[in-house]
Coordinates of N, CA and C in Angstrom, one line a residue:
M48 N -53.5 -90.8 85.5 CA -53.1 -90.1 84.2 C -53.4 -88.7 84.3
P49 N -54.1 -88.2 85.3 CA -54.5 -86.6 85.1 C -53.2 -85.7 85.3
G50 N -53.1 -84.9 84.1 CA -52.1 -84.0 84.0 C -50.7 -84.4 83.5
Y51 N -50.6 -85.8 83.3 CA -49.2 -86.3 82.9 C -49.5 -87.3 81.9
F52 N -48.5 -87.3 80.9 CA -48.8 -88.2 79.8 C -48.3 -89.7 80.6
E53 N -49.1 -90.6 79.9 CA -48.8 -92.2 80.2 C -48.6 -92.9 79.0
T54 N -48.2 -94.0 78.8 CA -48.1 -94.9 77.6 C -49.4 -95.3 77.2
A55 N -49.5 -95.3 75.9 CA -50.9 -95.6 75.0 C -50.6 -96.7 74.5
A56 N -51.7 -97.5 74.0 CA -51.4 -98.6 73.4 C -50.8 -98.3 72.0
G57 N -49.9 -99.2 71.4 CA -49.3 -99.0 70.2 C -48.2 -98.0 70.2
G58 N -47.6 -97.9 71.3 CA -46.5 -97.0 71.5 C -46.5 -95.5 71.5
G59 N -47.7 -95.0 71.6 CA -48.0 -93.7 71.8 C -48.0 -93.1 73.2
A60 N -48.7 -92.1 73.5 CA -48.9 -91.4 74.8 C -50.4 -90.8 74.8
A61 N -50.8 -90.9 76.2 CA -52.2 -90.3 76.5 C -52.0 -89.5 77.7
V62 N -52.8 -88.6 77.6 CA -53.2 -87.5 78.9 C -54.6 -87.1 79.0
A63 N -54.8 -87.2 80.3 CA -56.3 -86.6 80.5 C -56.1 -85.1 80.8
L64 N -57.1 -84.2 80.0 CA -57.1 -83.0 80.1 C -58.5 -82.5 80.4
D65 N -58.3 -81.3 81.5 CA -59.9 -80.9 81.6 C -60.1 -79.7 80.6
E66 N -61.2 -79.2 80.6 CA -61.7 -78.1 79.7 C -60.7 -76.9 79.7
V67 N -60.1 -76.4 80.9 CA -59.3 -75.3 81.1 C -57.8 -75.6 80.5
E68 N -57.4 -76.7 80.8 CA -56.1 -77.3 80.2 C -56.2 -77.3 78.6
I69 N -57.2 -77.8 78.0 CA -57.5 -77.8 76.6 C -57.5 -76.3 76.1
S70 N -58.2 -75.5 76.7 CA -58.2 -74.2 76.4 C -57.0 -73.4 76.3
I71 N -56.2 -73.8 77.6 CA -54.9 -73.0 77.5 C -54.1 -73.5 76.5
L72 N -53.9 -74.9 76.4 CA -52.9 -75.4 75.2 C -53.1 -74.9 74.0
R73 N -54.7 -74.9 73.6 CA -54.9 -74.5 72.5 C -54.6 -73.0 72.1
S74 N -54.9 -72.3 73.0 CA -54.6 -70.9 73.0 C -53.0 -70.4 72.8
L75 N -52.4 -71.3 73.5 CA -50.7 -71.2 73.3 C -50.4 -71.6 72.0
A76 N -50.7 -72.6 71.5 CA -50.4 -73.1 70.3 C -50.8 -72.2 69.3
V77 N -52.1 -71.7 69.3 CA -52.4 -70.6 68.1 C -51.6 -69.5 68.4
Q78 N -51.1 -68.8 69.5 CA -50.3 -67.8 69.6 C -48.9 -68.2 69.2
L79 N -48.4 -69.3 69.1 CA -47.0 -69.8 68.6 C -47.4 -69.7 67.0
L80 N -48.4 -70.1 66.5 CA -48.8 -70.0 65.2 C -48.4 -68.7 64.7
E81 N -49.4 -67.7 65.4 CA -49.3 -66.2 65.0 C -47.9 -65.8 65.0
L82 N -47.1 -66.1 66.3 CA -45.7 -65.7 66.2 C -44.8 -65.9 65.1
I83 N -44.9 -67.3 64.8 CA -44.0 -68.0 63.9 C -44.5 -67.3 62.2
G84 N -45.7 -66.9 62.1 CA -46.2 -66.4 61.1 C -46.7 -67.3 60.1
P85 N -47.3 -66.7 58.9 CA -48.1 -67.6 58.0 C -47.3 -68.3 57.1
A86 N -47.7 -69.2 56.4 CA -46.8 -70.1 55.4 C -46.2 -69.1 54.3
D87 N -47.0 -68.2 53.8 CA -46.5 -67.0 53.1 C -47.2 -65.8 53.2
A88 N -47.1 -64.8 52.3 CA -47.7 -63.5 52.6 C -49.2 -63.7 52.7
D89 N -49.9 -64.5 51.8 CA -51.2 -64.7 51.9 C -51.7 -65.8 53.1
G90 N -50.7 -66.6 53.6 CA -51.1 -67.4 54.8 C -51.5 -68.8 54.0
A91 N -51.3 -68.9 52.9 CA -51.6 -70.1 52.2 C -50.3 -70.9 51.8
E92 N -50.3 -72.1 51.6 CA -49.1 -73.0 51.3 C -48.8 -72.5 49.8
P93 N -47.5 -72.7 49.6 CA -47.1 -72.3 48.2 C -47.8 -73.2 47.1
A94 N -48.0 -72.7 45.9 CA -48.8 -73.3 44.9 C -47.8 -74.5 44.1
D95 N -46.4 -74.1 44.1 CA -45.6 -75.0 43.6 C -44.5 -75.4 44.6
P96 N -44.8 -76.5 45.2 CA -43.8 -77.1 46.2 C -42.4 -77.1 45.4
F97 N -42.2 -77.9 44.3 CA -40.9 -77.8 43.7 C -40.0 -76.3 43.7
A98 N -40.8 -75.5 43.4 CA -40.2 -74.0 43.4 C -39.8 -73.6 44.7
E99 N -40.7 -74.0 45.6 CA -40.4 -73.8 47.1 C -39.1 -74.3 47.6
L100 N -38.7 -75.5 47.2 CA -37.4 -76.2 47.4 C -36.3 -75.2 47.3
F101 N -36.3 -74.5 46.3 CA -35.2 -73.5 45.9 C -35.5 -72.0 46.4
A102 N -36.5 -71.8 47.3 CA -36.8 -70.5 47.6 C -35.6 -70.2 48.8
E103 N -35.1 -68.9 48.8 CA -34.3 -68.7 49.6 C -34.9 -67.9 51.0
G104 N -34.5 -68.2 52.0 CA -35.0 -67.5 53.2 C -34.2 -66.5 53.7
P105 N -34.4 -65.9 54.9 CA -33.8 -64.8 55.5 C -32.2 -65.1 55.8
T106 N -31.7 -64.0 55.9 CA -30.1 -64.0 56.1 C -29.8 -63.5 57.4
E107 N -30.8 -62.8 57.9 CA -30.7 -62.1 59.2 C -31.5 -62.7 60.4
P108 N -31.0 -62.8 61.6 CA -31.9 -63.4 62.6 C -32.9 -62.5 62.9
P109 N -34.0 -63.1 63.3 CA -35.4 -62.3 63.7 C -35.0 -61.3 64.7
Q110 N -35.6 -60.1 64.7 CA -35.6 -59.1 65.6 C -36.2 -59.3 66.9
D111 N -37.3 -60.2 66.9 CA -37.9 -60.4 68.0 C -37.0 -61.5 68.9
P112 N -36.7 -61.4 70.1 CA -36.0 -62.2 70.8 C -36.7 -63.7 71.0
A113 N -38.0 -63.7 71.2 CA -38.6 -65.1 71.2 C -38.2 -65.9 69.8
L114 N -38.5 -65.2 68.7 CA -38.3 -65.7 67.3 C -36.8 -66.0 67.3
A115 N -35.9 -65.1 67.7 CA -34.5 -65.5 67.5 C -34.1 -66.6 68.4
R116 N -34.9 -66.9 69.5 CA -34.7 -68.1 70.2 C -35.0 -69.4 69.5
L117 N -36.1 -69.2 68.8 CA -36.8 -70.5 68.0 C -35.9 -70.6 66.8
F118 N -35.3 -69.5 66.3 CA -34.5 -69.8 65.2 C -33.0 -69.1 65.3
P119 N -32.2 -69.8 66.1 CA -31.0 -69.4 66.6 C -30.1 -69.3 65.3
D120 N -28.9 -68.6 65.5 CA -27.8 -68.7 64.6 C -27.3 -70.0 64.9
A121 N -26.8 -70.7 63.6 CA -26.2 -71.8 63.6 C -24.7 -71.8 64.0
Y122 N -24.0 -70.7 63.6 CA -22.6 -70.7 63.7 C -22.1 -69.4 64.5
E123 N -21.0 -69.4 65.2 CA -20.6 -68.1 65.6 C -20.3 -67.1 64.5
E124 N -19.7 -67.4 63.3 CA -19.1 -66.6 62.4 C -20.5 -66.1 61.6
K125 N -20.8 -64.8 61.5 CA -21.9 -64.2 60.8 C -22.2 -64.6 59.5
A126 N -21.2 -64.6 58.6 CA -21.3 -64.9 57.2 C -22.0 -66.5 57.2
D127 N -21.3 -67.4 57.9 CA -21.7 -68.8 57.8 C -23.0 -68.9 58.4
S128 N -23.4 -68.3 59.3 CA -24.6 -68.4 59.9 C -25.7 -67.8 59.0
S129 N -25.4 -66.7 58.4 CA -26.4 -66.2 57.2 C -26.6 -67.1 56.2
E130 N -25.6 -67.7 55.8 CA -25.8 -68.7 54.7 C -26.5 -69.9 55.0
F131 N -26.5 -70.4 56.3 CA -27.0 -71.5 56.8 C -28.7 -71.0 57.0
R132 N -28.8 -70.0 57.7 CA -30.1 -69.4 57.6 C -31.0 -69.4 56.5
R133 N -30.2 -68.9 55.4 CA -30.9 -68.5 54.1 C -31.5 -69.9 53.5
Y134 N -30.7 -71.1 53.9 CA -31.3 -72.3 53.2 C -32.0 -73.2 54.4
T135 N -32.2 -72.9 55.4 CA -32.7 -73.7 56.3 C -34.0 -73.1 57.1
E136 N -34.0 -71.8 57.3 CA -35.1 -71.2 58.2 C -36.3 -71.4 57.6
N137 N -36.8 -71.5 56.2 CA -37.9 -71.5 55.8 C -38.6 -72.8 56.2
D138 N -37.6 -74.0 55.9 CA -38.2 -75.4 56.2 C -38.4 -75.5 57.8
L139 N -37.6 -74.9 58.6 CA -37.7 -75.0 60.1 C -38.9 -74.4 60.4
R140 N -39.2 -73.1 59.9 CA -40.5 -72.6 60.1 C -41.8 -73.3 59.7
T141 N -41.6 -73.8 58.5 CA -42.8 -74.8 58.3 C -42.8 -75.9 59.0
R142 N -41.8 -76.5 59.5 CA -42.0 -77.7 60.4 C -42.4 -77.2 61.7
K143 N -42.0 -76.1 62.4 CA -42.8 -75.7 63.7 C -44.1 -75.3 63.5
R144 N -44.5 -74.7 62.3 CA -46.0 -74.2 62.0 C -46.9 -75.5 62.0
G145 N -46.2 -76.5 61.2 CA -47.1 -77.9 61.1 C -47.2 -78.6 62.3
D146 N -46.3 -78.4 63.2 CA -46.2 -79.2 64.5 C -47.3 -78.5 65.4
A147 N -47.2 -77.2 65.5 CA -48.1 -76.4 66.3 C -49.7 -76.7 65.9
L148 N -50.0 -76.5 64.4 CA -51.2 -76.9 63.8 C -51.7 -78.2 64.1
A149 N -50.8 -79.2 64.4 CA -51.1 -80.6 64.5 C -51.7 -80.6 66.1
V150 N -51.0 -79.8 66.9 CA -51.4 -79.9 68.3 C -52.8 -79.3 68.4
V151 N -53.2 -78.0 67.5 CA -54.4 -77.5 67.6 C -55.4 -78.4 67.2
R152 N -55.2 -79.1 66.0 CA -56.2 -80.1 65.6 C -56.3 -81.0 66.5
S153 N -55.5 -81.6 67.1 CA -55.6 -82.9 68.1 C -56.6 -82.3 69.2
L154 N -56.1 -81.1 69.6 CA -57.3 -80.7 70.6 C -58.5 -80.3 70.2
D155 N -58.7 -79.9 69.1 CA -60.0 -79.6 68.5 C -60.9 -80.9 68.2
A156 N -60.1 -82.1 68.0 CA -60.7 -83.3 67.8 C -61.1 -84.1 69.0
L157 N -61.0 -83.4 70.2 CA -61.0 -84.2 71.5 C -62.6 -84.2 71.6
T158 N -63.2 -85.2 72.0 CA -64.6 -85.2 72.7 C -64.8 -85.1 74.1
A159 N -65.3 -83.9 74.7 CA -65.3 -83.8 75.9 C -66.2 -85.1 76.7
G160 N -65.7 -85.4 77.9 CA -66.3 -86.3 78.7 C -67.5 -85.7 79.6
G161 N -68.1 -86.5 80.3 CA -69.1 -85.7 81.2 C -68.7 -84.7 82.3
D162 N -67.5 -84.8 82.4 CA -66.8 -83.8 83.5 C -66.2 -82.5 82.7
G163 N -66.4 -82.5 81.4 CA -65.8 -81.4 80.5 C -64.5 -81.8 80.0
G164 N -63.9 -82.9 80.7 CA -62.5 -83.1 80.3 C -62.4 -84.2 79.1
A165 N -61.4 -84.6 78.8 CA -61.2 -85.6 77.6 C -59.9 -86.2 77.9
V166 N -59.7 -87.4 77.1 CA -58.3 -88.0 77.3 C -57.9 -87.7 75.7
L167 N -56.7 -87.2 75.7 CA -55.9 -87.0 74.3 C -54.8 -88.3 74.2
T168 N -55.2 -88.8 73.2 CA -54.3 -90.1 72.9 C -53.5 -89.8 71.5
L169 N -52.0 -90.0 71.6 CA -51.2 -89.6 70.4 C -50.6 -91.0 70.0
D170 N -50.4 -91.1 68.6 CA -49.6 -92.0 68.0 C -48.3 -91.4 68.2
A171 N -47.1 -92.3 67.7 CA -45.7 -91.9 68.0 C -45.4 -90.5 67.4
E172 N -45.9 -90.5 65.9 CA -45.7 -89.2 65.1 C -46.2 -88.0 65.9
Q173 N -47.6 -87.9 66.3 CA -48.2 -87.0 67.1 C -47.6 -86.7 68.2
A174 N -46.9 -87.7 69.0 CA -46.3 -87.4 70.3 C -45.1 -86.4 69.9
R175 N -44.4 -87.0 68.7 CA -43.1 -86.0 68.4 C -43.4 -84.6 68.0
R176 N -44.7 -84.3 67.4 CA -45.1 -83.1 67.1 C -45.5 -82.5 68.4
W177 N -46.2 -82.9 69.2 CA -46.3 -82.4 70.4 C -44.9 -82.0 71.2
L178 N -44.2 -82.9 71.1 CA -42.9 -82.4 71.9 C -42.1 -81.2 71.3
G179 N -42.2 -81.2 70.1 CA -41.6 -80.1 69.5 C -42.4 -78.8 69.7
T180 N -43.7 -78.7 69.9 CA -44.5 -77.5 70.1 C -44.4 -77.1 71.5
L181 N -44.2 -78.3 72.3 CA -44.1 -77.8 73.6 C -42.8 -77.3 73.9
N182 N -41.7 -77.8 73.4 CA -40.4 -77.1 73.6 C -40.5 -75.8 72.9
D183 N -41.0 -75.7 71.9 CA -41.0 -74.1 71.3 C -41.8 -73.4 72.2
L184 N -43.1 -73.6 72.8 CA -43.8 -73.0 73.7 C -42.9 -72.5 74.8
R185 N -42.1 -73.6 75.5 CA -41.3 -73.2 76.6 C -40.3 -72.3 76.4
L186 N -39.7 -72.5 75.1 CA -38.7 -71.5 74.8 C -39.1 -69.9 74.5
T187 N -40.4 -69.9 74.0 CA -41.1 -68.7 73.8 C -41.3 -68.1 75.1
M188 N -41.8 -68.8 76.0 CA -42.2 -68.2 77.3 C -41.0 -68.1 78.0
G189 N -40.2 -68.7 78.1 CA -38.8 -68.6 78.6 C -38.1 -67.3 78.2
T190 N -38.2 -67.0 77.1 CA -37.6 -65.8 76.5 C -38.3 -64.5 77.0
R191 N -39.8 -64.8 76.9 CA -40.5 -63.5 77.4 C -40.3 -63.1 78.7
L192 N -40.1 -64.4 79.6 CA -40.0 -64.2 81.1 C -38.6 -63.9 81.3
E193 N -37.5 -63.8 80.5 CA -36.3 -63.7 80.4 C -35.6 -64.7 81.5
I194 N -35.9 -65.9 81.6 CA -35.6 -67.1 82.4 C -34.2 -67.5 81.7
T195 N -33.3 -67.6 82.8 CA -32.0 -68.4 82.6 C -32.2 -69.4 83.2
E196 N -31.2 -70.5 83.4 CA -31.1 -71.6 84.1 C -30.9 -71.2 85.6
D197 N -30.1 -70.3 85.8 CA -29.9 -69.7 87.1 C -31.0 -69.3 87.9
E198 N -32.1 -68.9 87.0 CA -33.3 -68.3 87.7 C -34.4 -69.4 88.1
D199 N -34.2 -70.5 87.6 CA -35.5 -71.5 87.6 C -35.9 -71.7 89.0
N200 N -35.2 -71.6 89.9 CA -35.5 -71.8 91.3 C -36.3 -70.6 91.9
E201 N -36.1 -69.4 91.3 CA -37.0 -68.4 91.7 C -38.2 -68.4 91.2
L202 N -38.5 -69.0 90.2 CA -39.9 -69.1 89.6 C -41.0 -69.6 90.7
Y203 N -40.5 -70.6 91.5 CA -41.3 -71.1 92.4 C -41.7 -70.3 93.6
R204 N -40.8 -69.2 93.8 CA -41.2 -68.3 94.9 C -41.9 -67.0 94.5
L205 N -42.2 -66.8 93.2 CA -43.0 -65.5 93.0 C -44.2 -65.5 93.8
P206 N -44.3 -64.1 94.2 CA -45.6 -63.8 95.1 C -47.0 -63.8 94.0
D207 N -48.0 -64.3 94.5 CA -49.3 -64.2 93.8 C -49.4 -62.9 93.2
S208 N -49.0 -61.6 93.5 CA -49.3 -60.4 93.1 C -48.3 -60.1 92.0
D209 N -47.4 -60.9 91.7 CA -46.5 -60.9 90.7 C -47.3 -60.9 89.2
P210 N -47.3 -59.8 88.2 CA -48.0 -60.1 87.0 C -47.5 -61.2 86.3
R211 N -46.2 -61.5 86.5 CA -45.6 -62.6 85.7 C -46.1 -64.1 86.2
K212 N -46.7 -64.2 87.5 CA -47.1 -65.6 87.9 C -47.9 -66.3 87.0
P213 N -49.1 -65.9 86.4 CA -49.7 -66.9 85.4 C -48.9 -67.4 84.2
L214 N -48.0 -66.7 83.8 CA -47.1 -67.1 82.6 C -46.2 -68.1 83.3
V215 N -45.7 -67.7 84.5 CA -44.6 -68.6 85.0 C -45.2 -70.1 85.3
M216 N -46.6 -70.0 85.9 CA -47.4 -71.2 86.1 C -47.6 -72.1 84.8
A217 N -47.9 -71.4 83.9 CA -48.3 -72.0 82.5 C -46.7 -72.7 81.9
Y218 N -45.7 -71.9 82.1 CA -44.5 -72.2 81.7 C -44.0 -73.5 82.5
L219 N -44.2 -73.7 83.8 CA -43.7 -74.6 84.7 C -44.6 -76.1 84.2
W220 N -45.9 -75.8 84.2 CA -47.0 -76.8 83.7 C -46.4 -77.5 82.4
L221 N -46.3 -76.6 81.5 CA -45.6 -77.2 80.1 C -44.6 -78.0 80.4
G222 N -43.5 -77.7 81.2 CA -42.5 -78.3 81.4 C -42.7 -79.6 82.0
A223 N -43.7 -79.8 83.0 CA -44.0 -81.0 83.3 C -44.7 -81.9 82.4
L224 N -45.5 -81.4 81.5 CA -46.0 -82.0 80.5 C -45.1 -82.6 79.7
Q225 N -44.0 -81.7 79.2 CA -43.1 -82.1 78.3 C -42.1 -83.2 78.8
E226 N -41.8 -83.1 80.2 CA -41.1 -84.2 80.8 C -41.9 -85.6 80.7
S227 N -43.0 -85.5 81.1 CA -43.8 -86.7 81.2 C -44.0 -87.3 79.9
L228 N -44.1 -86.6 78.7 CA -44.2 -87.2 77.6 C -42.8 -87.7 76.9
V229 N -41.7 -87.0 77.3 CA -40.6 -87.7 77.0 C -40.2 -88.8 77.7
E230 N -40.6 -89.0 79.0 CA -40.5 -90.1 79.9 C -41.4 -91.3 79.2
T231 N -42.5 -91.0 78.9 CA -43.4 -91.8 78.3 C -42.9 -92.6 77.1
L232 N -42.1 -91.6 76.3 CA -41.8 -92.3 74.9 C -40.5 -92.9 75.0
M233 N -39.8 -92.9 76.1 CA -38.4 -93.4 76.2 C -38.5 -95.0 76.3
P234 N -37.8 -95.7 75.6 CA -38.0 -97.4 75.9 C -37.6 -97.8 77.3

């Protein structure tokens, strides 16, 4: 089980993580939360959820390339994409924020074993939230690294002196985690 998700009782997934892996995952999820932004200007959830249903979101794509990757245009036509974004981006941000927060909370709830590691066990819903966050982290990191599909093979050959190497290693590790979680959850 070390480093890869495996099937857990009840249809969930489990993975053994050491202290360093827990710390890295938590830090990345917190950074994702910071990138996505708070629930509202004060960082609190809206007082009136019904009014929130009718709140309009932004009509322009985010300026930050990583956020633009997380919240892409839905249509080629700018007017159509703006209209779609206005009614969907707030909900998408809320879901992504909730998923990342669920990852942080599940990591915070781990009880360390004698070696400083722990086994993270997720039910089906938690696993879905983890998949979303792992995907969002990889999209964000890939954008920051300017990775395209054609460049993936180059990632394995970066010299240790390359300042991108730690981020690339984290990107590749998250990809392996994500792939093992997908495989674990497939029937």
